mmCIF file of C-alpha atoms in Angstrom:
data_model
loop_
_atom_site.group_PDB
_atom_site.id
_atom_site.type_symbol
_atom_site.label_atom_id
_atom_site.label_comp_id
_atom_site.label_asym_id
_atom_site.label_seq_id
_atom_site.Cartn_x
_atom_site.Cartn_y
_atom_site.Cartn_z
ATOM 1 C CA MET H 1 -9.896 19.386 13.150
ATOM 2 C CA ALA H 2 -8.072 15.951 12.395
ATOM 3 C CA ARG H 3 -6.271 15.484 9.152
ATOM 4 C CA ARG H 4 -7.769 12.518 7.081
ATOM 5 C CA LYS H 5 -5.853 9.223 7.126
ATOM 6 C CA HIS H 6 -6.669 8.017 3.415
ATOM 7 C CA VAL H 7 -8.147 9.567 0.183
ATOM 8 C CA GLU H 8 -9.564 6.828 -2.019
ATOM 9 C CA PHE H 9 -9.769 7.158 -5.871
ATOM 10 C CA GLU H 10 -11.210 5.121 -8.650
ATOM 11 C CA ASP H 11 -8.926 3.972 -11.105
ATOM 12 C CA ASP H 12 -9.831 3.479 -15.079
ATOM 13 C CA ASP H 13 -10.965 0.222 -14.500
ATOM 14 C CA GLY H 14 -13.156 0.783 -11.741
ATOM 15 C CA THR H 15 -10.977 -0.518 -8.875
ATOM 16 C CA MET H 16 -10.874 1.732 -5.720
ATOM 17 C CA LEU H 17 -7.503 2.814 -4.776
ATOM 18 C CA ARG H 18 -6.714 4.039 -1.276
ATOM 19 C CA TYR H 19 -3.981 6.211 -0.750
ATOM 20 C CA VAL H 20 -2.447 7.153 2.752
ATOM 21 C CA GLN H 21 -0.327 9.910 3.816
ATOM 22 C CA HIS H 22 3.582 9.195 4.435
ATOM 23 C CA PRO H 23 4.775 10.033 7.777
ATOM 24 C CA ASN H 24 7.974 11.624 6.255
ATOM 25 C CA GLY H 25 6.496 14.743 4.541
ATOM 26 C CA GLY H 26 2.539 13.791 4.062
ATOM 27 C CA GLY H 27 2.454 12.782 0.516
ATOM 28 C CA LEU H 28 0.209 10.089 -0.820
ATOM 29 C CA VAL H 29 1.124 6.428 -0.954
ATOM 30 C CA GLU H 30 -0.968 3.813 -2.432
ATOM 31 C CA ARG H 31 -1.470 1.106 0.053
ATOM 32 C CA GLY H 32 0.141 -1.606 -2.438
ATOM 33 C CA ALA H 33 3.399 0.697 -2.950
ATOM 34 C CA LYS H 34 6.259 0.538 -0.294
ATOM 35 C CA VAL H 35 8.033 3.371 0.427
ATOM 36 C CA HIS H 36 10.842 3.348 3.024
ATOM 37 C CA PRO H 37 10.176 5.363 6.283
ATOM 38 C CA THR H 38 13.579 7.457 5.754
ATOM 39 C CA ALA H 39 12.419 8.368 2.473
ATOM 40 C CA TRP H 40 10.659 12.065 1.989
ATOM 41 C CA VAL H 41 7.368 12.174 -0.022
ATOM 42 C CA ALA H 42 6.534 16.043 -0.372
ATOM 43 C CA PRO H 43 2.665 16.767 0.576
ATOM 44 C CA THR H 44 1.849 17.119 -3.247
ATOM 45 C CA ALA H 45 3.492 14.070 -4.417
ATOM 46 C CA TYR H 46 2.314 10.456 -4.694
ATOM 47 C CA VAL H 47 2.951 7.104 -5.322
ATOM 48 C CA ASP H 48 1.101 4.525 -7.080
ATOM 49 C CA PRO H 49 0.138 0.902 -6.687
ATOM 50 C CA GLY H 50 3.205 -1.327 -6.825
ATOM 51 C CA ALA H 51 5.835 1.264 -6.683
ATOM 52 C CA ARG H 52 8.898 1.054 -4.504
ATOM 53 C CA VAL H 53 10.817 4.128 -2.984
ATOM 54 C CA GLY H 54 14.087 3.550 -1.174
ATOM 55 C CA ALA H 55 15.835 4.796 1.933
ATOM 56 C CA GLU H 56 16.434 8.130 2.026
ATOM 57 C CA ALA H 57 14.900 9.317 -1.484
ATOM 58 C CA HIS H 58 13.495 12.695 -1.788
ATOM 59 C CA LEU H 59 10.408 13.131 -3.951
ATOM 60 C CA ASP H 60 9.511 16.655 -4.316
ATOM 61 C CA ASP H 61 6.091 18.737 -4.760
ATOM 62 C CA GLY H 62 4.140 17.248 -7.658
ATOM 63 C CA ALA H 63 6.575 13.980 -8.002
ATOM 64 C CA TRP H 64 4.414 11.098 -9.413
ATOM 65 C CA VAL H 65 5.972 7.553 -9.278
ATOM 66 C CA ASP H 66 3.723 5.397 -11.331
ATOM 67 C CA ARG H 67 2.826 2.069 -11.120
ATOM 68 C CA GLU H 68 5.437 -0.520 -10.518
ATOM 69 C CA ALA H 69 8.082 1.979 -10.717
ATOM 70 C CA VAL H 70 11.169 2.012 -8.583
ATOM 71 C CA VAL H 71 13.153 5.047 -6.884
ATOM 72 C CA ALA H 72 16.325 3.526 -5.364
ATOM 73 C CA ALA H 73 17.720 4.692 -2.148
ATOM 74 C CA ARG H 74 19.211 8.523 -2.006
ATOM 75 C CA ALA H 75 17.537 9.220 -5.510
ATOM 76 C CA ARG H 76 16.004 12.745 -5.683
ATOM 77 C CA ILE H 77 12.829 13.067 -7.919
ATOM 78 C CA GLY H 78 12.387 17.021 -8.622
ATOM 79 C CA LYS H 79 9.166 19.080 -8.653
ATOM 80 C CA ASN H 80 6.219 17.987 -11.295
ATOM 81 C CA THR H 81 8.441 15.086 -12.377
ATOM 82 C CA HIS H 82 6.975 11.750 -13.769
ATOM 83 C CA VAL H 83 8.591 8.315 -13.154
ATOM 84 C CA GLY H 84 6.558 5.933 -15.812
ATOM 85 C CA PRO H 85 5.093 2.705 -14.914
ATOM 86 C CA GLY H 86 7.817 0.260 -14.645
ATOM 87 C CA ALA H 87 10.646 2.778 -14.703
ATOM 88 C CA VAL H 88 13.843 2.448 -12.412
ATOM 89 C CA VAL H 89 15.533 5.437 -10.907
ATOM 90 C CA GLY H 90 19.221 4.179 -9.605
ATOM 91 C CA ARG H 91 20.721 4.538 -6.449
ATOM 92 C CA GLY H 92 21.372 8.330 -6.180
ATOM 93 C CA ALA H 93 20.199 9.367 -9.526
ATOM 94 C CA ARG H 94 18.823 12.917 -9.628
ATOM 95 C CA LEU H 95 15.618 14.114 -11.612
ATOM 96 C CA ARG H 96 15.550 17.811 -12.106
ATOM 97 C CA ASP H 97 12.207 19.805 -12.252
ATOM 98 C CA GLY H 98 9.729 19.010 -14.979
ATOM 99 C CA ALA H 99 11.821 15.745 -16.096
ATOM 100 C CA LYS H 100 9.712 12.890 -17.617
ATOM 101 C CA VAL H 101 11.223 9.485 -17.546
ATOM 102 C CA ALA H 102 8.991 6.708 -20.064
ATOM 103 C CA GLY H 103 7.821 3.418 -18.954
ATOM 104 C CA ASP H 104 10.310 0.739 -18.177
ATOM 105 C CA VAL H 105 12.904 2.700 -18.623
ATOM 106 C CA ARG H 106 16.423 2.688 -16.614
ATOM 107 C CA VAL H 107 17.935 5.613 -15.216
ATOM 108 C CA PRO H 108 21.516 4.622 -14.115
ATOM 109 C CA ASP H 109 22.832 5.209 -10.831
ATOM 110 C CA PHE H 110 23.930 8.595 -10.096
ATOM 111 C CA ALA H 111 22.787 9.863 -13.409
ATOM 112 C CA VAL H 112 21.557 13.714 -13.413
ATOM 113 C CA VAL H 113 18.581 14.150 -15.711
ATOM 114 C CA GLY H 114 18.385 17.785 -16.756
ATOM 115 C CA PRO H 115 15.123 20.014 -16.098
ATOM 116 C CA ASP H 116 12.075 19.412 -18.377
ATOM 117 C CA ALA H 117 13.786 16.253 -20.143
ATOM 118 C CA PHE H 118 12.072 13.191 -21.582
ATOM 119 C CA ILE H 119 13.815 9.980 -21.162
ATOM 120 C CA HIS H 120 12.474 7.328 -23.315
ATOM 121 C CA ALA H 121 13.734 4.045 -24.484
ATOM 122 C CA ALA H 122 16.292 3.614 -27.319
#
């Protein structure tokens, strides 16, 4: 039995969004997002429209990269972690399991955010 190549969801405004499985890990990437081929997207992670994920970044199970967010190269996004819309996670940064980054917030390069932490604008 063949696996589905894509999944469609209806957005809140009625727009249909099409997510495809990333070849490295099988997580779902919306067709308007850009994810580097060397990034790992776990099977239950997903990347929303307009988001970008850099080379060798790692998205663990349940990770959610929201619209227009950026996860830079070699960053690691832990299990059940949310990167809010328009947020930027710097190069090599680590978000531990359950962390949440509010929209339009920047996490500096190589920063470590603890488990279940909430990072919001100052």
